[in-house]
């Protein structure tokens, strides 16, 4: 039986998912995976719960939101791929502070555009501000423009800083006056992207999900043993309009920041940090705890197997 895997949206930080297809990792494990794209990030979890797909990659934030609305919904994360926040604050001129605390305080004097396409980047940043003792509600923030629009505004000098991911960070910092002020990956573990499915599907197809997890772990090992150039060569067909040098620079920065897990196992620390951010930002009331929103049986089994790289 083929597994229908839903892509949340196209993004460079999802690179390991594209690499698994490009390297033939699923076929090598004897599992047939059909790839389809979600019409919108907010529809991905709904599609899983409605039977419109079997597995999706995307944020555990969606699991937290679904579980907050209905604790019995059965949506769970079962294999972690992106373990750190892949977003950046890019600003004009030097950063307004050296430590994270100083930077967060310094942002309060700036006009900052934040991500509108999905909620997690702002949830995490507003929690960083709170932890630094700043009031996110007092930030001079543009919250309703796309990242592309915000990047254009930053280039034009209309704002002081913008929250973006790669490849926008690499493109923006090609201008001498623009610098990365904050790499959110430096915050520490914040689980960001996983394979998600339903408990009902786990009961139906445990062997297929074990094979998918093994395929991803073997892909993770391949990534750990290759540089950004080889990684870009592997997945370049998924970004046909992106210049190779920008793709390579983007992957290189993400590799240096350690945003991708080298194991399929999600640490509780990363989940709890994400849950805390979503609660403090008002996205959820309490969410669901790690033991209910996460099922690591396949990840732990594969990690113990220690399979060879793809």
Tab-separated table of C-alpha atoms in Angstrom:
chain	number	residue	atom	x	y	z
A	1	UNK	CA	0.000	0.000	0.000
A	2	UNK	CA	1.513	3.383	-0.970
A	3	UNK	CA	1.840	6.008	1.742
A	4	UNK	CA	0.552	9.462	0.781
A	5	UNK	CA	2.998	12.016	2.204
A	6	UNK	CA	1.842	15.637	2.266
A	7	UNK	CA	4.387	18.424	1.832
A	8	UNK	CA	3.461	21.392	4.002
A	9	UNK	CA	4.967	24.012	1.637
A	10	UNK	CA	8.222	24.389	-0.291
A	11	UNK	CA	11.093	25.657	1.874
A	12	UNK	CA	14.875	25.286	2.030
A	13	UNK	CA	14.783	24.272	5.687
A	14	UNK	CA	12.748	21.224	4.600
A	15	UNK	CA	15.783	20.073	2.592
A	16	UNK	CA	16.130	16.640	4.294
A	17	UNK	CA	12.645	15.677	3.111
A	18	UNK	CA	13.589	16.415	-0.496
A	19	UNK	CA	16.887	14.585	-0.059
A	20	UNK	CA	15.062	11.429	1.049
A	21	UNK	CA	13.212	11.396	-2.276
A	22	UNK	CA	16.240	12.376	-4.346
A	23	UNK	CA	18.387	9.640	-2.770
A	24	UNK	CA	15.743	6.943	-3.182
A	25	UNK	CA	15.675	6.348	0.561
A	26	UNK	CA	12.071	5.147	0.698
A	27	UNK	CA	12.460	2.740	-2.201
A	28	UNK	CA	15.606	1.386	-0.563
A	29	UNK	CA	13.529	0.536	2.498
A	30	UNK	CA	10.805	-1.102	0.437
A	31	UNK	CA	8.088	1.450	1.135
A	32	UNK	CA	6.187	3.261	-1.605
A	33	UNK	CA	5.678	6.937	-0.809
A	34	UNK	CA	3.551	9.218	-2.946
A	35	UNK	CA	4.336	12.915	-2.544
A	36	UNK	CA	1.668	15.605	-2.771
A	37	UNK	CA	1.597	19.265	-1.751
A	38	UNK	CA	-0.844	20.798	0.696
A	39	UNK	CA	-2.945	23.653	-0.747
A	40	UNK	CA	-2.036	25.706	2.350
A	41	UNK	CA	-0.035	25.070	5.550
A	42	UNK	CA	-3.156	25.461	7.673
A	43	UNK	CA	-4.877	22.679	5.699
A	44	UNK	CA	-2.214	20.001	6.226
A	45	UNK	CA	-3.275	18.734	9.653
A	46	UNK	CA	-6.927	18.941	8.621
A	47	UNK	CA	-6.176	16.722	5.636
A	48	UNK	CA	-4.561	14.087	7.838
A	49	UNK	CA	-7.488	14.060	10.242
A	50	UNK	CA	-9.962	13.858	7.335
A	51	UNK	CA	-8.114	11.025	5.602
A	52	UNK	CA	-6.771	13.183	2.772
A	53	UNK	CA	-3.259	11.839	3.377
A	54	UNK	CA	-1.437	9.365	5.578
A	55	UNK	CA	1.625	11.274	6.775
A	56	UNK	CA	2.632	14.933	6.531
A	57	UNK	CA	5.759	16.831	7.278
A	58	UNK	CA	5.288	20.073	9.131
A	59	UNK	CA	5.406	21.732	12.498
A	60	UNK	CA	4.481	19.993	15.736
A	61	UNK	CA	2.728	23.318	16.283
A	62	UNK	CA	-0.102	21.834	14.214
A	63	UNK	CA	-0.249	18.856	16.566
A	64	UNK	CA	-0.387	21.214	19.541
A	65	UNK	CA	-3.183	23.272	17.976
A	66	UNK	CA	-5.212	20.211	16.969
A	67	UNK	CA	-4.753	18.649	20.396
A	68	UNK	CA	-5.723	21.877	22.117
A	69	UNK	CA	-8.988	21.975	20.166
A	70	UNK	CA	-9.668	18.253	20.622
A	71	UNK	CA	-7.398	16.228	22.953
A	72	UNK	CA	-8.817	13.025	21.447
A	73	UNK	CA	-8.022	13.952	17.820
A	74	UNK	CA	-5.141	11.447	17.707
A	75	UNK	CA	-2.673	13.580	15.738
A	76	UNK	CA	0.947	12.858	16.718
A	77	UNK	CA	4.530	13.548	15.670
A	78	UNK	CA	6.711	10.473	15.188
A	79	UNK	CA	10.055	11.463	13.605
A	80	UNK	CA	11.914	14.749	14.118
A	81	UNK	CA	13.878	16.319	11.276
A	82	UNK	CA	14.196	20.062	12.042
A	83	UNK	CA	15.135	20.486	15.700
A	84	UNK	CA	15.990	24.209	15.806
A	85	UNK	CA	14.233	27.348	14.628
A	86	UNK	CA	15.303	28.126	11.017
A	87	UNK	CA	14.312	31.822	11.056
A	88	UNK	CA	16.460	34.940	11.341
A	89	UNK	CA	16.148	38.607	12.145
A	90	UNK	CA	17.962	40.498	9.397
A	91	UNK	CA	18.507	44.183	10.067
A	92	UNK	CA	20.093	47.306	8.726
A	93	UNK	CA	23.499	48.000	10.257
A	94	UNK	CA	24.936	46.436	13.421
A	95	UNK	CA	22.695	44.444	15.758
A	96	UNK	CA	21.250	46.493	18.657
A	97	UNK	CA	22.968	44.379	21.288
A	98	UNK	CA	25.445	41.527	21.644
A	99	UNK	CA	23.647	39.084	23.931
A	100	UNK	CA	20.213	37.696	23.114
A	101	UNK	CA	18.768	39.665	26.013
A	102	UNK	CA	20.317	42.917	24.783
A	103	UNK	CA	19.167	42.226	21.237
A	104	UNK	CA	15.579	41.564	22.289
A	105	UNK	CA	15.540	44.792	24.289
A	106	UNK	CA	17.104	46.621	21.335
A	107	UNK	CA	14.382	45.410	18.976
A	108	UNK	CA	11.846	47.378	21.003
A	109	UNK	CA	13.298	50.586	19.520
A	110	UNK	CA	13.060	49.283	15.952
A	111	UNK	CA	10.367	48.864	13.312
A	112	UNK	CA	10.270	45.113	12.726
A	113	UNK	CA	8.327	43.063	10.163
A	114	UNK	CA	7.491	39.518	11.248
A	115	UNK	CA	6.350	36.418	9.402
A	116	UNK	CA	2.661	36.330	8.495
A	117	UNK	CA	2.505	33.128	6.421
A	118	UNK	CA	2.640	30.734	9.395
A	119	UNK	CA	2.328	31.370	13.151
A	120	UNK	CA	5.329	29.507	14.623
A	121	UNK	CA	8.091	32.065	13.836
A	122	UNK	CA	6.271	34.865	15.643
A	123	UNK	CA	5.198	32.579	18.506
A	124	UNK	CA	8.832	31.731	19.127
A	125	UNK	CA	10.125	35.293	18.729
A	126	UNK	CA	7.497	36.807	21.016
A	127	UNK	CA	8.469	34.228	23.630
A	128	UNK	CA	12.125	35.246	23.244
A	129	UNK	CA	11.058	38.838	23.890
A	130	UNK	CA	9.115	37.813	26.994
A	131	UNK	CA	12.056	35.819	28.328
A	132	UNK	CA	14.208	38.936	27.915
A	133	UNK	CA	11.689	40.969	29.936
A	134	UNK	CA	10.272	42.855	26.929
A	135	UNK	CA	6.595	43.222	26.049
A	136	UNK	CA	5.873	41.776	22.577
A	137	UNK	CA	2.710	43.859	22.406
A	138	UNK	CA	4.804	47.032	22.530
A	139	UNK	CA	6.974	46.064	19.557
A	140	UNK	CA	6.586	48.353	16.545
A	141	UNK	CA	5.637	45.411	14.346
A	142	UNK	CA	4.346	44.883	10.831
A	143	UNK	CA	2.469	41.587	11.047
A	144	UNK	CA	0.412	41.351	7.849
A	145	UNK	CA	2.907	41.340	4.975
A	146	UNK	CA	4.603	38.416	3.252
A	147	UNK	CA	8.280	37.700	3.796
A	148	UNK	CA	8.978	38.776	0.215
A	149	UNK	CA	7.230	42.094	0.839
A	150	UNK	CA	9.123	42.556	4.102
A	151	UNK	CA	12.429	41.810	2.382
A	152	UNK	CA	11.654	44.472	-0.221
A	153	UNK	CA	10.764	46.960	2.524
A	154	UNK	CA	14.032	46.229	4.312
A	155	UNK	CA	16.040	46.750	1.123
A	156	UNK	CA	14.241	50.045	0.573
A	157	UNK	CA	14.992	51.250	4.111
A	158	UNK	CA	11.309	51.388	5.060
A	159	UNK	CA	11.804	49.155	8.109
A	160	UNK	CA	14.721	48.397	10.405
A	161	UNK	CA	14.540	44.600	10.457
A	162	UNK	CA	12.636	41.633	9.049
A	163	UNK	CA	12.048	38.075	10.215
A	164	UNK	CA	12.870	35.688	7.338
A	165	UNK	CA	14.141	32.212	6.535
A	166	UNK	CA	16.577	31.006	3.891
A	167	UNK	CA	17.104	31.784	1.052
A	168	UNK	CA	15.911	35.318	1.882
A	169	UNK	CA	18.567	35.654	4.591
A	170	UNK	CA	21.321	34.811	2.101
A	171	UNK	CA	19.873	37.141	-0.520
A	172	UNK	CA	19.446	40.055	1.891
A	173	UNK	CA	22.889	39.782	3.443
A	174	UNK	CA	24.356	40.066	-0.029
A	175	UNK	CA	23.837	43.790	0.541
A	176	UNK	CA	26.675	45.213	2.690
A	177	UNK	CA	24.403	47.258	4.947
A	178	UNK	CA	22.189	44.300	5.901
A	179	UNK	CA	23.255	41.849	8.586
A	180	UNK	CA	21.871	38.890	10.463
A	181	UNK	CA	21.068	40.204	13.908
A	182	UNK	CA	19.645	37.005	15.348
A	183	UNK	CA	19.690	33.368	14.296
A	184	UNK	CA	16.771	31.848	16.201
A	185	UNK	CA	18.539	28.470	16.096
A	186	UNK	CA	20.863	29.869	18.766
A	187	UNK	CA	17.932	29.791	21.198
A	188	UNK	CA	18.453	26.048	21.595
A	189	UNK	CA	16.253	23.069	20.834
A	190	UNK	CA	12.833	24.108	19.529
A	191	UNK	CA	11.220	21.272	17.624
A	192	UNK	CA	10.202	22.664	14.263
A	193	UNK	CA	9.442	19.957	11.712
A	194	UNK	CA	8.437	16.325	12.064
A	195	UNK	CA	6.586	13.547	10.355
A	196	UNK	CA	3.017	13.738	11.639
A	197	UNK	CA	0.236	11.162	11.376
A	198	UNK	CA	-2.738	9.830	13.313
A	199	UNK	CA	-2.706	7.145	15.974
A	200	UNK	CA	-5.227	5.236	13.869
A	201	UNK	CA	-2.771	5.111	10.959
A	202	UNK	CA	0.031	3.994	13.283
A	203	UNK	CA	-2.113	1.036	14.307
A	204	UNK	CA	-2.872	0.217	10.651
A	205	UNK	CA	0.594	0.583	9.113
A	206	UNK	CA	3.322	0.305	11.767
A	207	UNK	CA	5.784	-1.468	9.458
A	208	UNK	CA	5.481	1.217	6.774
A	209	UNK	CA	6.037	4.009	9.306
A	210	UNK	CA	9.038	2.182	10.729
A	211	UNK	CA	10.453	1.937	7.192
A	212	UNK	CA	9.804	5.652	6.566
A	213	UNK	CA	11.576	6.551	9.793
A	214	UNK	CA	14.534	4.339	8.889
A	215	UNK	CA	14.709	5.944	5.449
A	216	UNK	CA	14.788	9.398	7.030
A	217	UNK	CA	17.462	8.408	9.549
A	218	UNK	CA	19.643	7.041	6.755
A	219	UNK	CA	19.090	10.345	4.932
A	220	UNK	CA	20.074	12.238	8.088
A	221	UNK	CA	23.314	10.263	8.151
A	222	UNK	CA	23.961	11.078	4.495
A	223	UNK	CA	23.499	14.780	5.236
A	224	UNK	CA	25.895	14.592	8.182
A	225	UNK	CA	28.633	13.218	5.903
A	226	UNK	CA	28.258	15.676	3.010
A	227	UNK	CA	28.965	19.372	2.605
A	228	UNK	CA	26.598	22.108	1.477
A	229	UNK	CA	27.686	21.809	-2.152
A	230	UNK	CA	26.838	18.121	-2.348
A	231	UNK	CA	23.588	18.724	-0.497
A	232	UNK	CA	22.625	21.445	-2.981
A	233	UNK	CA	23.441	19.151	-5.896
A	234	UNK	CA	21.187	16.495	-4.374
A	235	UNK	CA	18.087	18.676	-4.048
A	236	UNK	CA	18.597	21.314	-6.739
A	237	UNK	CA	15.684	19.996	-8.824
A	238	UNK	CA	13.287	21.035	-6.038
A	239	UNK	CA	14.421	24.679	-6.343
A	240	UNK	CA	14.744	25.245	-10.097
A	241	UNK	CA	14.451	29.033	-9.862
A	242	UNK	CA	16.957	29.499	-7.043
A	243	UNK	CA	20.574	30.283	-8.036
A	244	UNK	CA	22.849	27.408	-7.040
A	245	UNK	CA	25.187	29.657	-5.061
A	246	UNK	CA	22.283	30.967	-2.950
A	247	UNK	CA	20.974	27.452	-2.317
A	248	UNK	CA	24.457	26.298	-1.309
A	249	UNK	CA	24.967	29.296	0.990
A	250	UNK	CA	21.554	28.729	2.582
A	251	UNK	CA	22.216	25.047	3.235
A	252	UNK	CA	25.680	25.851	4.528
A	253	UNK	CA	24.312	28.322	7.076
A	254	UNK	CA	21.691	25.845	8.243
A	255	UNK	CA	24.307	23.101	8.550
A	256	UNK	CA	26.535	25.383	10.635
A	257	UNK	CA	23.608	26.226	12.927
A	258	UNK	CA	22.700	22.561	13.423
A	259	UNK	CA	19.020	23.047	12.649
A	260	UNK	CA	18.647	19.465	11.388
A	261	UNK	CA	18.576	16.571	13.797
A	262	UNK	CA	21.043	13.752	13.143
A	263	UNK	CA	18.603	11.374	14.836
A	264	UNK	CA	14.866	10.833	14.328
A	265	UNK	CA	14.308	11.121	18.092
A	266	UNK	CA	12.718	14.337	19.357
A	267	UNK	CA	13.951	15.535	22.740
A	268	UNK	CA	11.316	16.602	25.236
A	269	UNK	CA	13.144	19.919	25.711
A	270	UNK	CA	12.435	20.996	22.126
A	271	UNK	CA	8.747	20.106	22.318
A	272	UNK	CA	8.274	21.810	25.663
A	273	UNK	CA	9.937	24.992	24.415
A	274	UNK	CA	7.627	25.113	21.408
A	275	UNK	CA	4.586	24.424	23.588
A	276	UNK	CA	5.604	27.199	25.995
A	277	UNK	CA	5.909	29.659	23.098
A	278	UNK	CA	2.503	28.744	21.683
A	279	UNK	CA	0.886	29.154	25.104
A	280	UNK	CA	2.570	32.477	25.868
A	281	UNK	CA	1.610	33.781	22.417
A	282	UNK	CA	-2.031	32.839	22.880
A	283	UNK	CA	-2.090	30.327	20.015
A	284	UNK	CA	-3.185	27.537	22.362
A	285	UNK	CA	-4.567	27.355	25.886
A	286	UNK	CA	-2.429	24.487	27.167
A	287	UNK	CA	-1.823	22.156	24.243
A	288	UNK	CA	-1.047	18.531	24.891
A	289	UNK	CA	2.009	17.229	26.757
A	290	UNK	CA	4.932	15.459	25.111
A	291	UNK	CA	3.665	12.003	25.982
A	292	UNK	CA	0.375	12.633	24.172
A	293	UNK	CA	1.544	14.673	21.185
A	294	UNK	CA	4.632	12.620	20.399
A	295	UNK	CA	5.130	8.916	19.615
A	296	UNK	CA	8.808	8.030	19.381
A	297	UNK	CA	8.483	4.234	19.127
A	298	UNK	CA	9.748	4.085	15.532
A	299	UNK	CA	12.443	6.727	16.043
A	300	UNK	CA	13.828	4.997	19.111
A	301	UNK	CA	13.782	1.589	17.402
A	302	UNK	CA	15.593	2.901	14.327
A	303	UNK	CA	18.106	4.805	16.427
A	304	UNK	CA	18.997	1.567	18.234
A	305	UNK	CA	19.337	-0.235	14.893
A	306	UNK	CA	21.922	2.367	13.777
A	307	UNK	CA	21.413	1.721	10.036
A	308	UNK	CA	24.029	2.638	7.430
A	309	UNK	CA	23.688	5.957	5.565
A	310	UNK	CA	21.716	5.848	2.335
